[in-house]
């Protein structure tokens, strides 16, 4: 019996790197002439281990293989998708499965022929689960709170998967696709606050190839509207970006950015037109020592937005409170170490339902809730959410 991806999740990063060489025998030498009959865009299979004779081919998922059931001994994946091969019909997981990665340059063989159904999917996670992880949050006592994109008083999350699709997770365990592809063209994603001034939370994205900055206005239902250019170029000079909330005190949401070359922290205030105003220096240097910035809302309960940052060298988590001078105050340690083990840190408002902003963080397998305390500190809650595996190349925000 072949194990599932979830059963191997503790070693997933290593496993994904050697899939085609170890599990699937991709080291086999290219087979004979009939291999060339497999068309581009198809998954092909042969009963003979040398790739000769009758050929099975498909470009869509196949729940039952008919006469090809348990017959395929050599395979060639010429699709742009992952091919999940199950020991049972109808993609049954009880018998386990193996997979071929996209667009292979030569056929693979070896192992048994226990293939009874085949599924073609954009991400390996979809061999056995939804493309997005489980996300459930409590109803907050505050209406229109920070992190709520659809106005239901639950903190929401957004996930870009490794295939470049965007998923909206509204806090009830479900997910909806709000971007069908192309989001891998962005090398920074941030959300929080109403930049477009229509009462809805928005998303900001930086385009990798051009350094342009785009605003995607929220629709109020969790989706995104037509994008608007708010930075014509040069934004690739910034490392970390964080949509912060209102630090400048004008009632508009602001953006923070760390300059790669200098380590300076800049505030870009939101404008009445939905763009960004002239930047203001709020950190004179040293911010390159941080490898995560999270606009976490009002963690200290003083009515001002605060910033959370993770220190690269130590894995410590620091809280930088917003001040009445519209800058950041003296930092406070809220995580003594170990935070570098977290792949995703999400500051999406009140997830626990107590009216205070919380943090959620994933270690590559489980998602943990860190409840915000009245003092601005955190209390970890293990909510037994073990659905955050196989998301190493995904971005949650």
PDB file of C-alpha atoms in Angstrom, residues 188-192 195 204 235 238-245 253-258 265-268 292-296 306-308:
ATOM      1  CA  UNK A 188       4.227  40.608  -2.507  1.00  0.00           C
ATOM      2  CA  UNK A 189       0.636  40.483  -1.315  1.00  0.00           C
ATOM      3  CA  UNK A 190      -0.890  42.499   1.503  1.00  0.00           C
ATOM      4  CA  UNK A 191      -4.296  43.336   2.810  1.00  0.00           C
ATOM      5  CA  UNK A 192      -5.937  45.310   5.486  1.00  0.00           C
ATOM      6  CA  UNK A 195      -7.724  51.914   0.573  1.00  0.00           C
ATOM      7  CA  UNK A 204      -2.491  45.264  -2.573  1.00  0.00           C
ATOM      8  CA  UNK A 235       8.514  48.916  -5.771  1.00  0.00           C
ATOM      9  CA  UNK A 238      11.255  47.309  -1.182  1.00  0.00           C
ATOM     10  CA  UNK A 239      11.608  44.032   0.657  1.00  0.00           C
ATOM     11  CA  UNK A 240       8.751  43.524   3.072  1.00  0.00           C
ATOM     12  CA  UNK A 241       5.418  45.257   2.560  1.00  0.00           C
ATOM     13  CA  UNK A 242       2.615  45.418   5.110  1.00  0.00           C
ATOM     14  CA  UNK A 243      -0.835  46.933   4.817  1.00  0.00           C
ATOM     15  CA  UNK A 244      -1.086  48.478   8.227  1.00  0.00           C
ATOM     16  CA  UNK A 245      -4.342  50.243   8.969  1.00  0.00           C
ATOM     17  CA  UNK A 253      -5.384  53.002   5.551  1.00  0.00           C
ATOM     18  CA  UNK A 254      -1.598  53.148   5.118  1.00  0.00           C
ATOM     19  CA  UNK A 255       1.134  50.915   3.690  1.00  0.00           C
ATOM     20  CA  UNK A 256       4.528  50.149   5.236  1.00  0.00           C
ATOM     21  CA  UNK A 257       7.628  49.106   3.320  1.00  0.00           C
ATOM     22  CA  UNK A 258      11.205  48.122   4.195  1.00  0.00           C
ATOM     23  CA  UNK A 265      11.029  51.644   7.210  1.00  0.00           C
ATOM     24  CA  UNK A 266       8.742  53.921   5.216  1.00  0.00           C
ATOM     25  CA  UNK A 267       5.101  54.856   5.703  1.00  0.00           C
ATOM     26  CA  UNK A 268       3.036  55.417   2.566  1.00  0.00           C
ATOM     27  CA  UNK A 292       8.113  39.152   8.488  1.00  0.00           C
ATOM     28  CA  UNK A 293       5.949  42.240   9.014  1.00  0.00           C
ATOM     29  CA  UNK A 294       2.302  41.883  10.025  1.00  0.00           C
ATOM     30  CA  UNK A 295      -0.209  44.686  10.275  1.00  0.00           C
ATOM     31  CA  UNK A 296      -2.126  43.188  13.184  1.00  0.00           C
ATOM     32  CA  UNK A 306       0.119  48.279  15.761  1.00  0.00           C
ATOM     33  CA  UNK A 307       2.840  46.371  13.915  1.00  0.00           C
ATOM     34  CA  UNK A 308       4.184  42.870  14.605  1.00  0.00           C
TER      35      UNK A 308
END
